[in-house]
């Protein structure tokens, strides 16, 4: 069992690292809320955590789109259109980011 887990991690180092980093990023709001309630003796407010998760989910989706679709096109196909596609994606993300923060 442990050997198979080690083999999986060895074969998928990059994905395991991404999973670990995103797990830590998504647990930070919970840890921050736990630290906040121990100092002020207020109840745990899930609304703050969920609102932080909404913002983080947007960045996670952009990260997935980048890694699955854009990065292979930019790295493996040396083409000027791919660079243009990357910049259009970046501008689209900036607009999503602005709209998201205006709504919330």
XYZ file of C-alpha atoms in Angstrom:
104
model
C 0.000 0.000 0.000
C 2.678 2.493 1.017
C 4.827 1.419 -1.924
C 2.000 2.091 -4.370
C 1.437 5.543 -2.849
C 5.148 6.312 -3.188
C 5.112 5.144 -6.806
C 2.121 7.351 -7.574
C 3.760 10.376 -5.951
C 7.007 9.683 -7.798
C 5.204 9.491 -11.142
C 3.069 12.581 -10.531
C 5.372 14.917 -8.613
C 4.119 18.082 -10.260
C 0.434 17.294 -9.730
C 1.083 16.223 -6.138
C 2.851 19.512 -5.486
C -0.036 21.465 -7.028
C -2.556 19.521 -4.960
C -0.616 20.179 -1.767
C -0.245 23.891 -2.453
C -3.928 24.351 -3.316
C -4.940 22.361 -0.229
C -2.887 24.721 1.935
C -4.288 27.781 0.148
C -7.884 26.638 0.676
C -7.294 25.837 4.366
C -5.793 29.257 5.125
C -9.228 30.953 5.536
C -10.276 28.267 8.031
C -7.065 28.678 10.013
C -7.425 32.459 9.961
C -10.979 32.191 11.268
C -9.885 29.767 13.991
C -7.173 32.191 15.097
C -9.674 35.038 15.037
C -12.254 33.289 17.221
C -9.681 32.227 19.818
C -8.689 35.849 20.374
C -12.126 37.462 20.398
C -14.393 34.640 21.645
C -16.842 35.165 18.798
C -18.602 32.278 17.043
C -17.119 30.662 13.952
C -18.510 32.463 10.914
C -18.602 30.257 7.828
C -19.736 33.183 5.666
C -16.253 34.713 5.824
C -14.651 31.403 4.908
C -17.044 30.785 2.022
C -16.542 34.288 0.628
C -12.771 33.718 0.699
C -13.265 30.335 -0.985
C -15.271 31.986 -3.782
C -12.361 34.269 -4.559
C -9.864 31.414 -4.330
C -12.055 29.244 -6.563
C -11.779 31.830 -9.319
C -7.990 31.703 -9.113
C -8.087 27.894 -8.999
C -10.212 27.736 -12.148
C -7.849 30.110 -13.930
C -4.923 27.970 -12.779
C -6.576 24.832 -14.171
C -7.389 26.499 -17.486
C -3.822 27.703 -17.734
C -2.249 24.332 -16.948
C -4.597 22.198 -19.026
C -5.204 24.340 -22.108
C -2.879 27.315 -22.424
C 0.472 26.069 -21.172
C 0.704 23.110 -23.576
C -0.168 25.399 -26.497
C 2.415 28.000 -25.508
C 5.224 25.596 -24.640
C 4.862 22.828 -27.200
C 3.650 24.796 -30.214
C 5.970 27.701 -30.896
C 3.509 29.967 -32.635
C 2.768 33.686 -32.413
C -0.965 32.981 -32.249
C -0.424 31.114 -29.004
C 1.173 34.150 -27.417
C -1.799 36.221 -28.540
C -4.132 33.621 -27.062
C -2.254 33.837 -23.774
C -2.595 37.619 -23.620
C -6.284 37.450 -24.485
C -6.766 34.931 -21.696
C -4.912 37.229 -19.317
C -7.133 40.182 -20.252
C -10.218 37.995 -19.855
C -9.036 36.966 -16.397
C -8.503 40.578 -15.390
C -12.050 41.400 -16.444
C -13.428 38.414 -14.517
C -11.425 39.470 -11.503
C -12.793 43.030 -11.653
C -16.382 41.858 -12.133
C -16.069 39.357 -9.298
C -14.787 41.949 -6.835
C -17.442 44.460 -7.844
C -20.216 41.912 -7.230
C -18.844 40.694 -3.920
